[in-house]
PDB file of C-alpha atoms in Angstrom:
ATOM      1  CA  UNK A 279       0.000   0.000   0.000  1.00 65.00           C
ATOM      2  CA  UNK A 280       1.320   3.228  -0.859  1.00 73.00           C
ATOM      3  CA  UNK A 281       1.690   6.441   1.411  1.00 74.00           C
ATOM      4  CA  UNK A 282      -1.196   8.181  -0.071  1.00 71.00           C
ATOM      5  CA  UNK A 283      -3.643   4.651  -0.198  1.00 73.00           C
ATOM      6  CA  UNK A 284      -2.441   4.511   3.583  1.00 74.00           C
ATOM      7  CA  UNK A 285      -3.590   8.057   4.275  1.00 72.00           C
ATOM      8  CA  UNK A 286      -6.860   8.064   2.733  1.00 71.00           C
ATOM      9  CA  UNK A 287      -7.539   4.460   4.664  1.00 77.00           C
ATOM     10  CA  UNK A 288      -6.471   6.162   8.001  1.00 71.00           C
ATOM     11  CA  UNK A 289      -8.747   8.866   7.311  1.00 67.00           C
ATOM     12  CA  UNK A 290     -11.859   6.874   6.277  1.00 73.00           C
ATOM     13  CA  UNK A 291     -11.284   5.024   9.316  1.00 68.00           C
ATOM     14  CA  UNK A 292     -10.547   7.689  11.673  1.00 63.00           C
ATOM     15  CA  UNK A 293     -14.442   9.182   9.979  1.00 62.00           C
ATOM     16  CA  UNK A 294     -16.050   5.929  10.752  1.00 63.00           C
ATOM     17  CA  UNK A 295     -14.883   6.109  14.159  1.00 56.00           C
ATOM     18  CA  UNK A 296     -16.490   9.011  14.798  1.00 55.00           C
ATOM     19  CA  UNK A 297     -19.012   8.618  13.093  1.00 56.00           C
ATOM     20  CA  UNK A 298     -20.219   5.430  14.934  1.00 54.00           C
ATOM     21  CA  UNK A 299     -19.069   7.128  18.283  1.00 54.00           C
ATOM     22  CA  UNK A 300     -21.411  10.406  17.534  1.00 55.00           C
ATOM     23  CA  UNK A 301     -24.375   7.951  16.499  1.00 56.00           C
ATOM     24  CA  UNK A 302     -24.670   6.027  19.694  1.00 57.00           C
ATOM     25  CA  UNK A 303     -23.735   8.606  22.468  1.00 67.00           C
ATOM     26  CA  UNK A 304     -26.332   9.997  24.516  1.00 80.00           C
ATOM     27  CA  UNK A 305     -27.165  13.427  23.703  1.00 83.00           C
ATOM     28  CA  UNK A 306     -25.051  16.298  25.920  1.00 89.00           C
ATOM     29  CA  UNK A 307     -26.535  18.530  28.321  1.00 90.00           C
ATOM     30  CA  UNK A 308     -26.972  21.088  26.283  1.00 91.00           C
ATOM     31  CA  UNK A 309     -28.245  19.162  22.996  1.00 94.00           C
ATOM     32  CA  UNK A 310     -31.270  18.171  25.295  1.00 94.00           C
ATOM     33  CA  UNK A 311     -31.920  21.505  27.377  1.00 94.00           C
ATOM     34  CA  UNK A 312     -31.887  23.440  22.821  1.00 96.00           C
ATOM     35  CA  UNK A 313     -33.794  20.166  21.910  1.00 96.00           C
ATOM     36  CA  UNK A 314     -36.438  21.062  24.611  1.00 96.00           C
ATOM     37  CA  UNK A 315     -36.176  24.492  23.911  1.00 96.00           C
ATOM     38  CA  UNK A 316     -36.940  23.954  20.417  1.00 97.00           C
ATOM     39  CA  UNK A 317     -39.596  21.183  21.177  1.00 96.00           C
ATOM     40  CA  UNK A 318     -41.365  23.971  23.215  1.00 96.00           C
ATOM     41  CA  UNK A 319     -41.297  26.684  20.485  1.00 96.00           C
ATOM     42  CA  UNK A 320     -42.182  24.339  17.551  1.00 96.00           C
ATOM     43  CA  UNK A 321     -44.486  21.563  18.524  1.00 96.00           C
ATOM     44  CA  UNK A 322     -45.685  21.144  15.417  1.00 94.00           C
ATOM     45  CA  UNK A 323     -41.996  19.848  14.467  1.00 95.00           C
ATOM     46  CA  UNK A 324     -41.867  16.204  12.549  1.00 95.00           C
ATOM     47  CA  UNK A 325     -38.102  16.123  13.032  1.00 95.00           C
ATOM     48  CA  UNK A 326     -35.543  17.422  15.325  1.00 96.00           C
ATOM     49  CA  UNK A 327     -31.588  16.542  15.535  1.00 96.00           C
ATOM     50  CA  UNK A 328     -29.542  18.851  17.973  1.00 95.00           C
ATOM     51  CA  UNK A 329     -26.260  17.684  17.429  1.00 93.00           C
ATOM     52  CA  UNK A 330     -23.039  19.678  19.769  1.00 92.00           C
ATOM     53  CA  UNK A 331     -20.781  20.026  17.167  1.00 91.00           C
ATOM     54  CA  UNK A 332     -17.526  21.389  19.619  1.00 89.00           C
ATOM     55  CA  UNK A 333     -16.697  18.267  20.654  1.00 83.00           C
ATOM     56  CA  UNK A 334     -19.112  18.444  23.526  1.00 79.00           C
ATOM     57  CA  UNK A 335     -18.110  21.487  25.002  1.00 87.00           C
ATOM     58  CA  UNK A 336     -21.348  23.395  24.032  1.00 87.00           C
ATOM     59  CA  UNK A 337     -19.879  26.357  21.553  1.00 90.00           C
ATOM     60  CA  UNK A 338     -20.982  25.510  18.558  1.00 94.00           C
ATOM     61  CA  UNK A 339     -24.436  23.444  17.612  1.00 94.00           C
ATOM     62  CA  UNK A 340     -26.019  22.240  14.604  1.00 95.00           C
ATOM     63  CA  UNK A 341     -29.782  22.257  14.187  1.00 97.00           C
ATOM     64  CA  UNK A 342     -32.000  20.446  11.871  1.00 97.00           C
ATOM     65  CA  UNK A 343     -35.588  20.948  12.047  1.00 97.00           C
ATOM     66  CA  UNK A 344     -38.892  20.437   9.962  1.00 97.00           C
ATOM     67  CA  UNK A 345     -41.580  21.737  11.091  1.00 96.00           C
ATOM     68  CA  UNK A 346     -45.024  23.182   9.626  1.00 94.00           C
ATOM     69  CA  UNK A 347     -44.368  26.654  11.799  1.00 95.00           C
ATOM     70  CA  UNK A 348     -42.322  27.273   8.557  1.00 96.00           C
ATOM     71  CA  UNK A 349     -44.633  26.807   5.954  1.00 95.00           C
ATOM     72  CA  UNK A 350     -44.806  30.217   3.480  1.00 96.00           C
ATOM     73  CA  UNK A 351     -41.899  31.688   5.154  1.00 97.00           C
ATOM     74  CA  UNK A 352     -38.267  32.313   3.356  1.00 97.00           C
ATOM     75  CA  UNK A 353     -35.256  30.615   4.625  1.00 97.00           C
ATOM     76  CA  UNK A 354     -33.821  33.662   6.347  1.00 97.00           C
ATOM     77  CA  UNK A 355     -37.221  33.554   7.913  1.00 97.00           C
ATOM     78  CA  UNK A 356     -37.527  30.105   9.462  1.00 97.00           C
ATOM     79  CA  UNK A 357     -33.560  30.902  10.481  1.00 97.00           C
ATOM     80  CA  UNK A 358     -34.907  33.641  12.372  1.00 97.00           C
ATOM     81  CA  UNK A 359     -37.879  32.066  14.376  1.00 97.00           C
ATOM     82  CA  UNK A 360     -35.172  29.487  15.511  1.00 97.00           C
ATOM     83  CA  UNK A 361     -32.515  31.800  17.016  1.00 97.00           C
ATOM     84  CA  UNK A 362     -35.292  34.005  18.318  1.00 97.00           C
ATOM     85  CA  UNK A 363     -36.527  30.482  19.994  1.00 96.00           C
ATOM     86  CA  UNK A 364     -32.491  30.608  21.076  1.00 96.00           C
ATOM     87  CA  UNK A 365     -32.020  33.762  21.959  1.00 95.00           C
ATOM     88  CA  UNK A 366     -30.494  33.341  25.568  1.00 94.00           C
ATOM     89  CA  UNK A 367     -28.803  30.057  24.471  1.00 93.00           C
ATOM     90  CA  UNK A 368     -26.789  32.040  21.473  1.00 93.00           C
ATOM     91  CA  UNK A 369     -24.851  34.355  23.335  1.00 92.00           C
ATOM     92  CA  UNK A 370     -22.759  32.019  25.047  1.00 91.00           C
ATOM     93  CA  UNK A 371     -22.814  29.915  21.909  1.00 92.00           C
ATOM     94  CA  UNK A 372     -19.242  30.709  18.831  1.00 91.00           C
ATOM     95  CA  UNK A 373     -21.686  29.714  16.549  1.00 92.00           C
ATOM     96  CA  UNK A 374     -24.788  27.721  15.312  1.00 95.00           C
ATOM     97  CA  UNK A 375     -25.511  25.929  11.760  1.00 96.00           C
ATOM     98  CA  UNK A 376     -29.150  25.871  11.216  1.00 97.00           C
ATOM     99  CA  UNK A 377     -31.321  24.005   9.099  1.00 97.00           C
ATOM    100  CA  UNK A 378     -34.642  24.353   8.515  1.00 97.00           C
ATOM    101  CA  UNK A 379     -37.239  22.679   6.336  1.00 96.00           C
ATOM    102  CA  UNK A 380     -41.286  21.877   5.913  1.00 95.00           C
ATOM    103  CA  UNK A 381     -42.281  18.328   6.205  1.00 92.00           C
ATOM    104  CA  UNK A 382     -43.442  17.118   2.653  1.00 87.00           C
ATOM    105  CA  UNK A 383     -46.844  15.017   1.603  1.00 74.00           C
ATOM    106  CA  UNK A 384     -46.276  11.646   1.454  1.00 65.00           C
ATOM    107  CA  UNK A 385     -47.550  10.177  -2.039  1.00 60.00           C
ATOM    108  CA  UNK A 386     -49.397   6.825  -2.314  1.00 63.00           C
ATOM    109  CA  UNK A 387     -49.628   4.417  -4.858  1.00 61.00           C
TER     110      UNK A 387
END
C-alpha cells in the first residue's frame, strides 16, 4: 500500500470512528436543554436533531428541524424564528448551523 492509499484508509477510518461514536452517544446537556427548547417553540416539528458540534463542550451546535411553523416563510425567515426560539442560548454559543425545512406530503400508490 502506498503512502497516499495509507492516508486516505487512516482517514476513512478515523471518519467511521467518529461517526459510529457520535451515532450512539447519549445526547449532551446542552443538545437536550436546545432540543427542549426547540420542542417547546415548535411543537408542530416532525423532526428534530440537535447535534453539539464542539466536541461536547457546548460552543458551537447544529440544528436540523422540519416543522409546519415554517410553511410560506423564506429561509432567512424560518432561520430567524429558531434563534429568536435561542435567543439566551446564542450568546454564550461561537456559533450555530441551522437548518430548517417543511415536512413534505407523502404520495401513495
Amino acid at each position: 500500500m502506498n503512502s497516499s492509499n495509507r492516508l486516505l484508509w487512516n482517514v476513512r477510518a478515523l471518519l467511521t470512528k467518529a461517526f459510529i461514536q457520535r451515532a450512539v452517544h447519549a445526547p449532551t446537556t446542552g443538545e437536550a436543554r436546545i432540543a427542549l427548547l426547540l420542542k417547546e417553540k415548535f411543537p408542530q416539528a416532525t423532526s428534530l436533531k440537535v447535534v453539539d458540534i464542539s466536541g461536547g463542550c457546548g460552543a458551537m451546535y447544529e440544528i436540523h428541524i422540519e416543522s409546519e411553523e415554517f410553511k410560506g416563510k423564506r429561509t432567512i425567515q424560518q432561520h430567524q424564528l429558531v434563534n429568536q426560539a435561542l435567543k439566551e442560548e446564542i450568546k454564550s454559543m461561537h456559533g450555530l448551523r441551522i437548518f430548517t425545512s417543511i415536512p413534505q406530503l407523502q404520495q401513495t400508490n
